[in-house]
Amino acid sequence: GMAGGGVNEDAIEQTAITVSLKCPITQQAIRLPARGRDCKHIQCFDLENFLIMNSRKASWSCPVCKKPAEIRNLEVDELIWGIINEKPKVDEVMITPNAQWSPTPTIDVKKEPDDAIGMPIKRCRTDDYQN
């Protein structure tokens, strides 16, 4: 536990994790986010894709961590399900330990216009990020 003191915001930032909303099986958007009961990760796969994949070649192992994920041991992740239902226009989100989430900025260099006029550019020195 944390003794005394307030919550260190830097600590929260560092423990936020990035989760993809794309299915690792098809790289398409996850519709029903599922995981095996033994999985230790937050990353989900799409339940329907998983069932289709195993109907063709029954391995019943998690596409993320390769642990056994038999049909009776599959679970839907309600947090990710809730995020998906808010239809964020991003491929991945950041989730903090207290289940707050935010879209991760997706920067596709090719799509960005040559002149980013009127774009809010927040500059800060790179050494701000060094510990």
Coordinates of C-alpha atoms in Angstrom, one line a residue:
G1 CA 0.0 0.0 0.0
M2 CA 1.0 3.6 -0.2
A3 CA 2.1 5.1 3.1
G4 CA 1.1 8.7 3.8
G5 CA 1.4 11.4 1.1
G6 CA -1.0 12.1 -1.7
V7 CA -1.2 10.1 -4.9
N8 CA 1.8 10.8 -7.2
E9 CA 0.4 11.7 -10.6
D10 CA 3.6 10.6 -12.3
A11 CA 3.1 7.1 -10.8
I12 CA -0.4 6.9 -12.3
E13 CA 0.9 8.1 -15.7
Q14 CA 3.6 5.4 -15.7
T15 CA 1.2 2.6 -14.9
A16 CA -1.4 3.5 -17.5
I17 CA -1.3 0.9 -20.2
T18 CA -2.1 1.0 -23.9
V19 CA -4.7 -1.4 -25.1
S20 CA -5.6 -2.0 -28.8
L21 CA -9.2 -2.0 -29.8
K22 CA -8.3 -4.1 -32.8
C23 CA -8.6 -7.9 -32.7
P24 CA -5.2 -9.6 -32.8
I25 CA -6.7 -12.3 -34.9
T26 CA -8.0 -10.2 -37.8
Q27 CA -6.7 -6.6 -37.1
Q28 CA -10.3 -5.5 -37.4
A29 CA -12.2 -3.6 -34.7
I30 CA -13.2 -5.7 -31.7
R31 CA -16.9 -6.1 -31.4
L32 CA -17.2 -8.3 -28.3
P33 CA -13.9 -8.1 -26.3
A34 CA -13.0 -11.4 -24.7
R35 CA -10.2 -13.1 -23.0
G36 CA -9.4 -16.4 -21.4
R37 CA -9.9 -16.8 -17.7
D38 CA -6.3 -17.6 -17.2
C39 CA -5.0 -14.6 -19.2
K40 CA -3.1 -12.0 -17.2
H41 CA -3.3 -9.2 -19.8
I42 CA -6.0 -6.6 -20.5
Q43 CA -5.7 -6.9 -24.2
C44 CA -8.8 -8.6 -25.7
F45 CA -9.6 -10.5 -28.9
D46 CA -13.0 -10.5 -30.6
L47 CA -15.1 -13.4 -29.3
E48 CA -16.7 -14.1 -32.7
N49 CA -13.3 -14.1 -34.5
F50 CA -11.9 -16.4 -31.9
L51 CA -14.8 -18.9 -32.3
I52 CA -14.5 -18.8 -36.1
M53 CA -10.8 -19.4 -35.9
N54 CA -11.2 -22.3 -33.6
S55 CA -14.0 -23.8 -35.7
R56 CA -11.4 -24.1 -38.5
K57 CA -8.5 -25.2 -36.5
A58 CA -9.3 -25.9 -32.9
S59 CA -6.3 -24.7 -30.8
W60 CA -8.4 -22.9 -28.1
S61 CA -5.4 -20.8 -27.0
C62 CA -5.3 -17.1 -26.5
P63 CA -3.9 -15.3 -29.5
V64 CA -2.3 -12.7 -27.2
C65 CA -0.5 -14.9 -24.6
K66 CA -1.0 -18.4 -26.0
K67 CA -2.5 -19.7 -22.7
P68 CA -5.4 -22.2 -22.9
A69 CA -8.7 -20.4 -23.5
E70 CA -11.4 -23.0 -23.8
I71 CA -14.9 -22.0 -24.7
R72 CA -16.2 -22.4 -21.1
N73 CA -13.3 -20.3 -19.8
L74 CA -13.9 -17.2 -22.0
E75 CA -14.8 -14.0 -20.4
V76 CA -16.0 -10.7 -21.8
D77 CA -14.2 -7.6 -20.5
E78 CA -16.9 -5.1 -19.4
L79 CA -14.5 -2.2 -19.3
I80 CA -13.3 -2.6 -22.9
W81 CA -16.9 -3.4 -23.9
G82 CA -18.0 -0.1 -22.4
I83 CA -15.1 1.8 -24.2
I84 CA -16.0 0.2 -27.5
N85 CA -19.6 1.2 -27.1
E86 CA -18.6 4.8 -26.7
K87 CA -17.2 4.4 -30.3
P88 CA -13.9 6.2 -29.8
K89 CA -12.4 7.0 -33.3
V90 CA -9.1 5.5 -32.3
D91 CA -7.4 2.1 -32.6
E92 CA -6.1 2.1 -29.1
V93 CA -6.8 3.6 -25.7
M94 CA -4.9 4.2 -22.5
I95 CA -6.3 2.7 -19.4
T96 CA -5.2 3.7 -15.8
P97 CA -5.4 1.3 -12.9
N98 CA -8.5 3.0 -11.6
A99 CA -10.2 2.2 -14.9
Q100 CA -10.1 5.6 -16.4
W101 CA -9.4 5.6 -20.1
S102 CA -8.5 8.1 -22.8
P103 CA -7.8 7.8 -26.5
T104 CA -4.1 7.5 -27.3
P105 CA -3.1 10.1 -29.9
T106 CA -2.6 8.3 -33.1
I107 CA -0.1 10.1 -35.3
D108 CA 0.1 8.8 -38.8
V109 CA 3.0 10.7 -40.4
K110 CA 1.8 10.2 -43.9
K111 CA -1.7 11.6 -43.3
E112 CA -0.5 14.8 -41.5
P113 CA -0.7 17.8 -43.8
D114 CA 2.5 19.6 -44.8
D115 CA 1.4 22.8 -43.1
A116 CA -0.1 22.2 -39.7
I117 CA -1.6 25.7 -39.6
G118 CA -3.9 26.2 -36.7
M119 CA -3.0 22.9 -35.2
P120 CA -2.4 23.0 -31.5
I121 CA 1.2 22.1 -31.2
K122 CA 2.4 21.7 -27.7
R123 CA 6.1 21.8 -27.5
C124 CA 8.2 20.7 -24.6
R125 CA 11.8 19.8 -24.2
T126 CA 12.6 16.2 -24.6
D127 CA 14.7 16.2 -21.4
D128 CA 11.4 16.8 -19.5
Y129 CA 10.8 13.2 -20.1
Q130 CA 14.1 11.9 -18.7
N131 CA 14.0 10.8 -15.1

